[in-house]
PDB file of C-alpha atoms in Angstrom:
ATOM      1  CA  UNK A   1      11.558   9.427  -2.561  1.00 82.00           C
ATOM      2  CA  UNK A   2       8.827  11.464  -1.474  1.00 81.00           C
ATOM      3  CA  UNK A   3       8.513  13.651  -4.548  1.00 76.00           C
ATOM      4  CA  UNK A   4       8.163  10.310  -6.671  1.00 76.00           C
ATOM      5  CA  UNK A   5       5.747   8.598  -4.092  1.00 76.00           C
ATOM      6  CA  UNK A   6       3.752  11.163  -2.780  1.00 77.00           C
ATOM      7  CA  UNK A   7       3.537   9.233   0.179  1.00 80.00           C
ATOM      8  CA  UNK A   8       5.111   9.482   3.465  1.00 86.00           C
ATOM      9  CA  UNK A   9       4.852   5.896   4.763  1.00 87.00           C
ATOM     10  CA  UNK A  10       5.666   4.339   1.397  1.00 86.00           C
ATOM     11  CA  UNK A  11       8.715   6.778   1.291  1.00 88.00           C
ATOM     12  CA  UNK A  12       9.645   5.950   4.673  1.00 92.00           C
ATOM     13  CA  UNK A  13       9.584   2.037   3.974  1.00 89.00           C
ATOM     14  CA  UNK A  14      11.122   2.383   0.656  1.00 89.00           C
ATOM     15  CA  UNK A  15      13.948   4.499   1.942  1.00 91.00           C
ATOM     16  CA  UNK A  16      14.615   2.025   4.751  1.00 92.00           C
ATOM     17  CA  UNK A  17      14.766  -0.591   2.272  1.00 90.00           C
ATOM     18  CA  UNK A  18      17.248   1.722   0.320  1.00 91.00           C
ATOM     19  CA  UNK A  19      19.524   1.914   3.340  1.00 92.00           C
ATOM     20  CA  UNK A  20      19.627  -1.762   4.008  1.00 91.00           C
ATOM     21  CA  UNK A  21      20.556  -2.325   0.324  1.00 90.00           C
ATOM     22  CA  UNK A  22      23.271   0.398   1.003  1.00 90.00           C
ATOM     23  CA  UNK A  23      24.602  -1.750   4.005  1.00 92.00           C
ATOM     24  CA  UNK A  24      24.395  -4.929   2.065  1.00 91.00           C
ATOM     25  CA  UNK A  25      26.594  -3.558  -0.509  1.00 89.00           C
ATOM     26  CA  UNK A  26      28.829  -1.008   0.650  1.00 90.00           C
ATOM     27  CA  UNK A  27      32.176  -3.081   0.168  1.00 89.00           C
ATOM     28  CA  UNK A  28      30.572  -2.950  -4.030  1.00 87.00           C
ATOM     29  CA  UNK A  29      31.203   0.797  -4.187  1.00 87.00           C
ATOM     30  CA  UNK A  30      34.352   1.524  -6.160  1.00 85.00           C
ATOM     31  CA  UNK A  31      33.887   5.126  -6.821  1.00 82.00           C
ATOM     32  CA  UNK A  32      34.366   5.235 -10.783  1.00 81.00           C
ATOM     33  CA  UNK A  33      31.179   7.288  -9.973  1.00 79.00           C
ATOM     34  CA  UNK A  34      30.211   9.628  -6.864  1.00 84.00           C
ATOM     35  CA  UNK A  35      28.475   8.121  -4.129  1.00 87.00           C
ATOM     36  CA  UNK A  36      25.661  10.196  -4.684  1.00 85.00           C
ATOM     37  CA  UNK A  37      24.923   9.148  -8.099  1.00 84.00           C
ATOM     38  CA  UNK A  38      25.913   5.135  -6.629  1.00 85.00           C
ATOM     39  CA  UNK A  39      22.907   5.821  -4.040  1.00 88.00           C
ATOM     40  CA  UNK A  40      20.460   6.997  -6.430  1.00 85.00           C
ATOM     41  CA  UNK A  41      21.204   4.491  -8.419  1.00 84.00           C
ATOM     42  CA  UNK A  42      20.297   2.192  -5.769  1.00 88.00           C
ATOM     43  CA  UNK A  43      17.374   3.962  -4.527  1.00 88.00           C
ATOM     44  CA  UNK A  44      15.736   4.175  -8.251  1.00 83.00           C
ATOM     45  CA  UNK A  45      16.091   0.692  -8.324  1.00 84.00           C
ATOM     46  CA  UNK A  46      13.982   0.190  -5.130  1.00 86.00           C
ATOM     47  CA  UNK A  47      11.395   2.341  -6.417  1.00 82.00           C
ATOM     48  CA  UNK A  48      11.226   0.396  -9.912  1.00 81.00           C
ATOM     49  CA  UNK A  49      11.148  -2.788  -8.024  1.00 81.00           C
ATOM     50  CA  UNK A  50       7.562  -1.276  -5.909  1.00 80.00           C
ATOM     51  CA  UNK A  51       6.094  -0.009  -9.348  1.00 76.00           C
ATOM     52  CA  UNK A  52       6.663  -3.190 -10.705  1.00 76.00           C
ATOM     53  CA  UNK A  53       5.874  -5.461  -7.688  1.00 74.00           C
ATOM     54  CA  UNK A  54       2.764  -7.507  -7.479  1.00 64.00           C
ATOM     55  CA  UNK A  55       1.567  -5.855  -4.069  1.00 65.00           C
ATOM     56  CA  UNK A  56       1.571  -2.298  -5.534  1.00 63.00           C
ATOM     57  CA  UNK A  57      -0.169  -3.586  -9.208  1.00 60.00           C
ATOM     58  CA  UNK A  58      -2.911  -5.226  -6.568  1.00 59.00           C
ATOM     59  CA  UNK A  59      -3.327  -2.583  -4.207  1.00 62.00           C
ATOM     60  CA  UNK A  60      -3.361   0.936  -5.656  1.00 59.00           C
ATOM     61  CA  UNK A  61      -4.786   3.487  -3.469  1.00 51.00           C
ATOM     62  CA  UNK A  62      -8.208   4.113  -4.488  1.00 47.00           C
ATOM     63  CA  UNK A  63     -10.830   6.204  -2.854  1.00 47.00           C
ATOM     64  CA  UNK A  64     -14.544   6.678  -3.841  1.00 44.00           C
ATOM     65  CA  UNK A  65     -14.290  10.938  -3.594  1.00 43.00           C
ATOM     66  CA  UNK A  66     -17.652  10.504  -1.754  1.00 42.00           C
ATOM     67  CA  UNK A  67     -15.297   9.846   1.299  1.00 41.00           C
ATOM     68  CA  UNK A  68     -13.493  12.575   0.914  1.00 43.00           C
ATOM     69  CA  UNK A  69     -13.897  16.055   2.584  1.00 41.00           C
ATOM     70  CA  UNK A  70     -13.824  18.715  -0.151  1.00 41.00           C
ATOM     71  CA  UNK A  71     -12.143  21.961   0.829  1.00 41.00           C
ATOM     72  CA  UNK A  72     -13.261  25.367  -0.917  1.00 41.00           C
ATOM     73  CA  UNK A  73      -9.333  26.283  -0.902  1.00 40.00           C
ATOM     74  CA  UNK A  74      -7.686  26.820  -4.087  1.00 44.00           C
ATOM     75  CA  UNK A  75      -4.602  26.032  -2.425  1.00 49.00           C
ATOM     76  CA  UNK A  76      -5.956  22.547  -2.059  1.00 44.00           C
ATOM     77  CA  UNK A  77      -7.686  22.076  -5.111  1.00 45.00           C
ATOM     78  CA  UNK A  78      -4.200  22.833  -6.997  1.00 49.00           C
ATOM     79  CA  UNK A  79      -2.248  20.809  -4.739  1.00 52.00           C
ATOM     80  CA  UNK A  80      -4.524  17.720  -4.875  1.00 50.00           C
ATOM     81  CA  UNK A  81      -4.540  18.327  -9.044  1.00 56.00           C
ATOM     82  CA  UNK A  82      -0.946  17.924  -9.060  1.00 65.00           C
ATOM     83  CA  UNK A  83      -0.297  15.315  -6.819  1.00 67.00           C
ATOM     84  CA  UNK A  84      -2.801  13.244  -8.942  1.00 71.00           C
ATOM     85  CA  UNK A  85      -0.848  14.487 -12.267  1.00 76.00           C
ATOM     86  CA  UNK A  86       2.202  13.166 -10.792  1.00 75.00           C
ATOM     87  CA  UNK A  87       0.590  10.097  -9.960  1.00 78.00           C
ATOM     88  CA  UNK A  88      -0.376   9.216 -13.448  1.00 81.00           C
ATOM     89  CA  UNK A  89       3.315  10.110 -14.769  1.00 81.00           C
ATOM     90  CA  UNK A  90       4.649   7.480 -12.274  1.00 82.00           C
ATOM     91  CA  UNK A  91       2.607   5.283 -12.926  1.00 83.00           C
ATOM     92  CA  UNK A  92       2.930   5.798 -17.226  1.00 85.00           C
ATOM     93  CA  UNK A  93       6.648   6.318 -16.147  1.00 85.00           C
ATOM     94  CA  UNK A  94       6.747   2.364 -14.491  1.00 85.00           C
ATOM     95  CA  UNK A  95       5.669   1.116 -17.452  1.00 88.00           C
ATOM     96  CA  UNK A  96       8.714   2.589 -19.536  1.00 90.00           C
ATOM     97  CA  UNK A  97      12.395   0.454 -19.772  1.00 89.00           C
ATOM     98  CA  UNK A  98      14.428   0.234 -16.632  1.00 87.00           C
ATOM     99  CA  UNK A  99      17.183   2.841 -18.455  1.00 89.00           C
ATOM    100  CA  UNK A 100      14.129   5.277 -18.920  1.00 91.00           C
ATOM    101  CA  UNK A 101      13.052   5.762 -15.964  1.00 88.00           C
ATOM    102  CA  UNK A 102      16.381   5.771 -14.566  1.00 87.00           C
ATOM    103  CA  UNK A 103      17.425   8.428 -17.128  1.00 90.00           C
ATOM    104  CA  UNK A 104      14.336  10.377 -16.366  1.00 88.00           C
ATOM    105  CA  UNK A 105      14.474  10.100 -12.972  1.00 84.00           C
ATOM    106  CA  UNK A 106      17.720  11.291 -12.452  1.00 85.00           C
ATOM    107  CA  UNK A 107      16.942  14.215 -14.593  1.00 85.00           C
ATOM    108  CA  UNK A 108      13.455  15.223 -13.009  1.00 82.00           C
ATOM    109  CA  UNK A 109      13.795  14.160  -9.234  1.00 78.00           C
ATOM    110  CA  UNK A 110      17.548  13.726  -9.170  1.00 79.00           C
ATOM    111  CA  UNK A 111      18.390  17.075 -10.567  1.00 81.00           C
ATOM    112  CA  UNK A 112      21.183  15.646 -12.625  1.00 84.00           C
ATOM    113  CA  UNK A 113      22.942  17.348 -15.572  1.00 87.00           C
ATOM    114  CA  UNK A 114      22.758  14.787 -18.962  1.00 90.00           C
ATOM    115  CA  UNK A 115      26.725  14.812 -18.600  1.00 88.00           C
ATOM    116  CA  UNK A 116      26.268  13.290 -14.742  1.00 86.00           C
ATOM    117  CA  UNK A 117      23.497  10.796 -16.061  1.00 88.00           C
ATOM    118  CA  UNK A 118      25.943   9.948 -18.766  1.00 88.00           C
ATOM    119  CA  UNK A 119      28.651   9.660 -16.637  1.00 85.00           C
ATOM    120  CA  UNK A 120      26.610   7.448 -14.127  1.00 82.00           C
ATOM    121  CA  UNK A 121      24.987   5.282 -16.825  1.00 84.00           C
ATOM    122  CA  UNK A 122      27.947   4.481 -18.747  1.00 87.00           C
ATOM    123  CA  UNK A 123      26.054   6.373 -22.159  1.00 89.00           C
ATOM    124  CA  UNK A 124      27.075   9.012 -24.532  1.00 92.00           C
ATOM    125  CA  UNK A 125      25.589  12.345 -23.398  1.00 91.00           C
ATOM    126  CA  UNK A 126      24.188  12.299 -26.608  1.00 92.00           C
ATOM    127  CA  UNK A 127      22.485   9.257 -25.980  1.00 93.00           C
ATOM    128  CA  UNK A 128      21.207  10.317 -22.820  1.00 92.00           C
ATOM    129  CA  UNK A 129      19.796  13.636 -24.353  1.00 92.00           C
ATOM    130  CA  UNK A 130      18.008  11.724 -26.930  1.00 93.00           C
ATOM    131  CA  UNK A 131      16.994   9.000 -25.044  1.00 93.00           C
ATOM    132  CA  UNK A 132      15.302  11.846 -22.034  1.00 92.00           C
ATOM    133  CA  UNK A 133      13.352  13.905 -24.968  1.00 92.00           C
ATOM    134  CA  UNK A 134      11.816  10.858 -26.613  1.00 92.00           C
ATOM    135  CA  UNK A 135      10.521   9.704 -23.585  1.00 91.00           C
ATOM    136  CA  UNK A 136       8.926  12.530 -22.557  1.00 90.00           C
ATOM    137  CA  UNK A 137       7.406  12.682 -25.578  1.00 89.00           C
ATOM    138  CA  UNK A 138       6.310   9.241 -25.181  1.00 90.00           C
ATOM    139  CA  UNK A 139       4.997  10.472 -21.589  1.00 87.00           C
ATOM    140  CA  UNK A 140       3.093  13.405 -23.455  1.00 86.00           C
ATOM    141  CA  UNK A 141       1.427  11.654 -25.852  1.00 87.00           C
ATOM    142  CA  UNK A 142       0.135   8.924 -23.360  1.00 87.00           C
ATOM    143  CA  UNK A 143      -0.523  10.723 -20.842  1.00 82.00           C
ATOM    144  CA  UNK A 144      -2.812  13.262 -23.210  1.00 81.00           C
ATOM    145  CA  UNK A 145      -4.642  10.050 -24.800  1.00 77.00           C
ATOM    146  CA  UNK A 146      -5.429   9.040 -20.639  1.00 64.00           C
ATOM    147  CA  UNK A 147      -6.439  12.321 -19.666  1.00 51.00           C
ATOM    148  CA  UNK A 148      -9.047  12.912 -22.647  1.00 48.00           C
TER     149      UNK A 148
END
């Protein structure tokens, strides 16, 4: 969750509300696919559901840089730069079809093979392969119009 919301408190409420959801709907489990891939499943719905809910749309974490102290570290310069990058994508990436992120999600944070999102989404690898490459292209081109 963390890599996705770059942000320990939101990852620690989002992955409690993961766990209840778990709870709620253990006895729903029938293992036609791992429990890993049942749990992600589960936990990239949560996160869908907080990039789509009103409360995050209304309060995005903005902060005039004037506030900020400024390190003369590379280190931080590069580290800041990419957790803004991967920022953006989420945010591009919440706008996307629930299947889409899901697809690309599992691929990028879940470090799933296209057969085990296939598998887990009930979708021809095939499908899955094409499906992953035109949305990143989608992401691409976006994301390069936004960052201009």
């Amino acid at each position: 969750m963390y890599k996705q919301t770059l942000d320990r408190e939101l990852t620690k409420d989002i992955t409690q509300d993961i766990f209840i959801s778990v709870l709620r709907t253990i006895h729903s489990f029938d293992g036609r696919a791992s429990f890993r891939t049942w749990l992600y499943k589960i936990a990239n719905s949560r996160l869908i559901d907080h990039y789509r809910s009103k409360y995050y749309k209304q309060n995005k974490k903005t902060e005039p840089i004037d506030e900020k102290t400024v390190y003369e570290s590379i280190e931080f310069t590069i580290d800041v730069e990419t957790k803004d990058e991967a920022r953006k994508v989420l945010e591009v990436l919440a706008r996307f079809d629930r299947e889409l992120q899901q697809i690309v999600r599992l691929k990028i944070y879940g470090e799933y093979t296209f057969s085990e999102i296939a598998a887990s989404l009930e979708l021809p690898e095939s499908t899955v392969k094409t499906k992953y490459y035109a949305t990143i292209r989608k992401l691409k081109n976006i994301l390069k119009g936004e960052w201009r």
